[in-house]
CSV table of C-alpha atoms in Angstrom, one decimal:
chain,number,residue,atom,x,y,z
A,1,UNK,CA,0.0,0.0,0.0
A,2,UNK,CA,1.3,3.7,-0.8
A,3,UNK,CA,0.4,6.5,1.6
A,4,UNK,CA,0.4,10.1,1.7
A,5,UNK,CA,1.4,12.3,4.6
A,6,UNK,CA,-2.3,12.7,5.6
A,7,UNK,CA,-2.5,9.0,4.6
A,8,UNK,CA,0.5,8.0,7.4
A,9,UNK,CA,-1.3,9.8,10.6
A,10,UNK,CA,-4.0,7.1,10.7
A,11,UNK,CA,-1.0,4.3,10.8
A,12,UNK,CA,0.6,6.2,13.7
A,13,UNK,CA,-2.6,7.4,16.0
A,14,UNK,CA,-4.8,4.1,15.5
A,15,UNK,CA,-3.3,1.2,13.9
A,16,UNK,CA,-1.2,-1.0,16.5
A,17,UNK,CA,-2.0,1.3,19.4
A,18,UNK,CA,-3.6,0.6,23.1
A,19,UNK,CA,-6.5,3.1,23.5
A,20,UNK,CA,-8.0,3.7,26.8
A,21,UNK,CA,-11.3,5.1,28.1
A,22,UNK,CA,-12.1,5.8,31.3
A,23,UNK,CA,-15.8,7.6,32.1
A,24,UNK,CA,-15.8,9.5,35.4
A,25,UNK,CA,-19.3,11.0,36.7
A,26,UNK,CA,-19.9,15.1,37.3
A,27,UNK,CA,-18.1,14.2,40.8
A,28,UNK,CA,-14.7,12.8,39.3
A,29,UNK,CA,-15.8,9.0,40.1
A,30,UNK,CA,-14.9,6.2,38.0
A,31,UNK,CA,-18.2,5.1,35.8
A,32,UNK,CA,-16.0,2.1,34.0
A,33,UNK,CA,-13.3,1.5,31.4
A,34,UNK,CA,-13.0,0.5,27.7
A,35,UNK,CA,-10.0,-0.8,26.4
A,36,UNK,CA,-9.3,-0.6,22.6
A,37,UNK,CA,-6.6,-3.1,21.0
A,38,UNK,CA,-6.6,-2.3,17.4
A,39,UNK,CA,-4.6,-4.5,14.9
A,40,UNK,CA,-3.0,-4.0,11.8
A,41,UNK,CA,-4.5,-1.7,8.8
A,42,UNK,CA,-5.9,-4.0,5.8
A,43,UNK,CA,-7.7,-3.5,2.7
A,44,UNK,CA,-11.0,-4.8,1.4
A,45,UNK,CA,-12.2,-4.0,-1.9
A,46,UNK,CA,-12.6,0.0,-1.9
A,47,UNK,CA,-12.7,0.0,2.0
A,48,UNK,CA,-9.6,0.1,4.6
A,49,UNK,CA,-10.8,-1.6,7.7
A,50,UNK,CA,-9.3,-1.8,11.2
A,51,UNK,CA,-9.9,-5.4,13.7
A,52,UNK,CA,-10.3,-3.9,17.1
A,53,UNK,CA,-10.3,-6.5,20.6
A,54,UNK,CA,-12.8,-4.5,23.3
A,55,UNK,CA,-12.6,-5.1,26.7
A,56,UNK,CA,-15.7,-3.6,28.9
A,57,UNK,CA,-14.8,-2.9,33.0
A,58,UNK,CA,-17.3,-1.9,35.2
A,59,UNK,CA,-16.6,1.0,38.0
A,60,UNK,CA,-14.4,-1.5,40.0
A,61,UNK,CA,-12.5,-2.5,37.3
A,62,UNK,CA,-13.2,-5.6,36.7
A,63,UNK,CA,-14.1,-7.2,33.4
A,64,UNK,CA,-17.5,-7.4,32.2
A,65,UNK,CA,-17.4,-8.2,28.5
A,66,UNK,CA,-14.8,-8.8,25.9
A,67,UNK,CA,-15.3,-9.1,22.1
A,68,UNK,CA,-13.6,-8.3,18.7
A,69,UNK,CA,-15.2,-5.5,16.2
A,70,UNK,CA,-14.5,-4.4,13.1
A,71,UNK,CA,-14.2,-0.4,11.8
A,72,UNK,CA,-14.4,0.5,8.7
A,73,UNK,CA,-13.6,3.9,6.3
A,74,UNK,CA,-13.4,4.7,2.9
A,75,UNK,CA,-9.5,5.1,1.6
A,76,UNK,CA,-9.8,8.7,1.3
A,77,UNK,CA,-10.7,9.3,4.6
A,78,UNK,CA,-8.4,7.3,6.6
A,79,UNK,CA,-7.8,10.2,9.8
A,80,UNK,CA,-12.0,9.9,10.8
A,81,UNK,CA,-11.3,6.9,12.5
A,82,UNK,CA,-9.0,9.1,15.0
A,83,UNK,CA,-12.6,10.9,16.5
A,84,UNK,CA,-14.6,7.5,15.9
A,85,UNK,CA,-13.5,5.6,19.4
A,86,UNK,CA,-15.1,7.9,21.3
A,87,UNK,CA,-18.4,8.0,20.2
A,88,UNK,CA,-19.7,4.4,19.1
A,89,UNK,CA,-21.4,2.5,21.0
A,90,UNK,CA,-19.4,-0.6,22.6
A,91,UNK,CA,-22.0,-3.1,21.3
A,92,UNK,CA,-21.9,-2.5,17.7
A,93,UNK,CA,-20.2,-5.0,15.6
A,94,UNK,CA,-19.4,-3.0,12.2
A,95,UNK,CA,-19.3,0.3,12.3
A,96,UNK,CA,-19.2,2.7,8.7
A,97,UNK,CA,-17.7,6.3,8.9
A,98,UNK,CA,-18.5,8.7,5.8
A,99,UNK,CA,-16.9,11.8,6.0
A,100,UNK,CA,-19.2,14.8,5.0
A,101,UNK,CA,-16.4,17.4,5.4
A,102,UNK,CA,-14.4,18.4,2.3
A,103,UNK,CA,-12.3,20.0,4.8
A,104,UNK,CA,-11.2,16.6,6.7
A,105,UNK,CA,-8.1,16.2,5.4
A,106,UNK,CA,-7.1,19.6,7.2
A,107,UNK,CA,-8.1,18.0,10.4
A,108,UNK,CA,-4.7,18.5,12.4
A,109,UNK,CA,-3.3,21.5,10.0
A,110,UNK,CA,-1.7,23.5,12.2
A,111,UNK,CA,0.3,25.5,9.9
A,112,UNK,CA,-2.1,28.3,8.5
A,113,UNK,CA,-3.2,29.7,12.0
A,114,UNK,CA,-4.2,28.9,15.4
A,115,UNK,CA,-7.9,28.6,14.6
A,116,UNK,CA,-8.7,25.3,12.7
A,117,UNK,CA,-11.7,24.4,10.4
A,118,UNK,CA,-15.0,23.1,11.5
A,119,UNK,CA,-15.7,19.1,11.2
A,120,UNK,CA,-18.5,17.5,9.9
A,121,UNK,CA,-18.9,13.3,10.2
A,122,UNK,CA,-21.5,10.7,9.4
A,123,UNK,CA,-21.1,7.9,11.0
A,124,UNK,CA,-23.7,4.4,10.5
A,125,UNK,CA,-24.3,1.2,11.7
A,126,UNK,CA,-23.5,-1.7,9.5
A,127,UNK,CA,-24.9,-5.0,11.4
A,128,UNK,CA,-27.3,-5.9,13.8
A,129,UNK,CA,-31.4,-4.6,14.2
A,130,UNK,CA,-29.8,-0.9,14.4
A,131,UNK,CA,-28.8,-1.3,10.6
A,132,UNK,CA,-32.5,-2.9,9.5
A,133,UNK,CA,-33.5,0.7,11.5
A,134,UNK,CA,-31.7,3.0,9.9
A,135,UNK,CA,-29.2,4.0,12.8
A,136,UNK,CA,-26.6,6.9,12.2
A,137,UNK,CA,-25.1,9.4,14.2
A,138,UNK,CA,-23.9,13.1,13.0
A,139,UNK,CA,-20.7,14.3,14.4
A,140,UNK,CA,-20.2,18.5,14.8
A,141,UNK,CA,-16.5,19.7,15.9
A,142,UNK,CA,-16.2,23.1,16.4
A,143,UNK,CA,-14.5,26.1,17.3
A,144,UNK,CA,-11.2,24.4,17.4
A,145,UNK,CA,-8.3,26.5,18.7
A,146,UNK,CA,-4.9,25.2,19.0
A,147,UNK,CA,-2.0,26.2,21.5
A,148,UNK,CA,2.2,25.3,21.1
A,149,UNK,CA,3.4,25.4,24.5
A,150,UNK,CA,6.8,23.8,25.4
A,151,UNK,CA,7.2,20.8,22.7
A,152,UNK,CA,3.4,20.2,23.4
A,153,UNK,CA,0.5,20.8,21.9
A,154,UNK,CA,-3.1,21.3,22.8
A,155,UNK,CA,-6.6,21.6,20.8
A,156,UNK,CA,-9.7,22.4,22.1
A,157,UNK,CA,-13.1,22.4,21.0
A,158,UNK,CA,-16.5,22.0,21.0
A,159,UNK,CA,-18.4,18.5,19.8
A,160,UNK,CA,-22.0,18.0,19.2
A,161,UNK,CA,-23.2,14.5,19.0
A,162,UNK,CA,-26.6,13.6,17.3
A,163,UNK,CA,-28.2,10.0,16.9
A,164,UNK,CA,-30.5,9.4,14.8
A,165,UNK,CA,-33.2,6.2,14.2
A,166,UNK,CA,-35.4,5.9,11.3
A,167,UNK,CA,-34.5,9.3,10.4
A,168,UNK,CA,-35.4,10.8,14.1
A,169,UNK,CA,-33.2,12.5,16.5
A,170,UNK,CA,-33.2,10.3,19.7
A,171,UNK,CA,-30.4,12.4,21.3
A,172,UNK,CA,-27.9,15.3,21.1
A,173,UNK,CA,-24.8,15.0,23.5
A,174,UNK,CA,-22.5,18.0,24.0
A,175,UNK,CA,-18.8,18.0,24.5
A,176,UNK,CA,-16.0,20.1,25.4
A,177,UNK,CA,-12.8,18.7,23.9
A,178,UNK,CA,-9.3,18.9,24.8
A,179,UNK,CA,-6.4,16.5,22.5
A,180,UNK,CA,-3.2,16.8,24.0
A,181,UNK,CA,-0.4,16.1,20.8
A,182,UNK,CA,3.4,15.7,20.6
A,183,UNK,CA,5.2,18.7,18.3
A,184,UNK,CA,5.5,15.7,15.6
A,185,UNK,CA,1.1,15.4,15.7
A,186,UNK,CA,1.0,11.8,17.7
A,187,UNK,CA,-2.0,11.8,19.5
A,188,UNK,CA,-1.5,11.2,23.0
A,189,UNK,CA,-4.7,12.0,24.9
A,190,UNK,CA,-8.3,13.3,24.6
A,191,UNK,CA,-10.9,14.5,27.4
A,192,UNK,CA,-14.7,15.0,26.5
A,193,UNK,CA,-16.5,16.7,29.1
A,194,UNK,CA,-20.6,16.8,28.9
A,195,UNK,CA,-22.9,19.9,29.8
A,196,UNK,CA,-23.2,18.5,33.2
A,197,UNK,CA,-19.8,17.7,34.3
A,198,UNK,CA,-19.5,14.2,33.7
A,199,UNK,CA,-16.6,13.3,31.3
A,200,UNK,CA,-14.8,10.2,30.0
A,201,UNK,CA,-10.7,10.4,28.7
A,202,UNK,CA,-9.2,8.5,25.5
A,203,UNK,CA,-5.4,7.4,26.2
A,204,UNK,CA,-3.5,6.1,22.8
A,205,UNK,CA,-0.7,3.8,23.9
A,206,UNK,CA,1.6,1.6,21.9
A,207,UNK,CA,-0.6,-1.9,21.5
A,208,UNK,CA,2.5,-4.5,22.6
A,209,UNK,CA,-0.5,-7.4,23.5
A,210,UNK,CA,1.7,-9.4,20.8
């Protein structure tokens, strides 16, 4: 496979790597962990798809569930699948991304200023009842602002979620976002705080499980 430069982020923020979420209530508590190990990048057909091993832990930490699941994204879109983690849901077994920004590709350029272009995402269900249903959800990012302090680098903004089920809007989640970044764009860490406090973190790790 030949890759671009956009092409080689996905390789080094998803592919290979540990990923780690942990929810905490309004109060800081721990509301359980996910842990994400994704395997190697492969190609099928048109389609670039990612086998990811889920482990579920409740508050206490211990393990409540653990299956493999499959993510999937179109060639040309390979860097949606660093904002996908976060918001599918655990029990899905295939899940589609369509990208319905033509600005996506810009998603970490840093080099034109500090404010960076909106992001717009699309993402469906691909198995189960949900699919027979219609079930998609529509990804906002927002106001993004980044900061270059001491090797580091920081990027908030704002995320609006919205799920949809035979074409009705169920529920809209808002975030506040913060993605914490070496100078080089690795991503190291994300936190997504709701309206009311509660908040969950994403840790990307090198995956070493082999």
């Amino acid at each position: 496979m030949s890759y671009g430069q956009e092409k080689e982020m996905l390789i080094e923020q998803i592919a290979g790597k540990k990923i780690v979420r942990k929810n905490f209530d309004k109060n800081g508590k721990p509301q359980g962990m996910q842990i994400f190990l994704t395997g190697e990048l492969k190609r099928e057909s048109e389609t670039y798809t990612v086998e990811v091993l889920v482990e579920l832990y409740d508050e206490n930490n211990q393990l409540d569930e653990k299956y493999t699941t499959t993510y999937k994204c179109n060639p040309r879109e390979f860097d949606v699948l660093v904002n996908v983690f976060p918001f599918t849901d655990p029990g899905d077994e295939k899940t589609k991304v369509d990208v319905t920004s033509e600005d996506f590709k810009q998603l970490y350029d840093l080099q034109s200023s500090s404010k960076l272009k909106d992001i717009y995402l699309k993402m469906s269900v691909e198995s189960g009842v949900l699919s027979f249903f219609g079930s998609k959800s529509l990804v906002t990012i927002k106001n993004r602002q980044s900061k270059k302090e001491n090797g580091k680098i920081t990027i908030s903004s704002d995320a609006v979620v919205e799920a949809y089920v035979m074409g009705l809007k169920i529920k809209t989640i808002n975030y506040t976002v913060e993605e914490y970044l070496t100078e080089s764009l690795v991503l190291q860490r994300q936190k997504f705080t709701e309206d009311d406090g509660a908040y969950f973190t994403m840790a990307y790790e090198q995956n070493n499980k082999e």
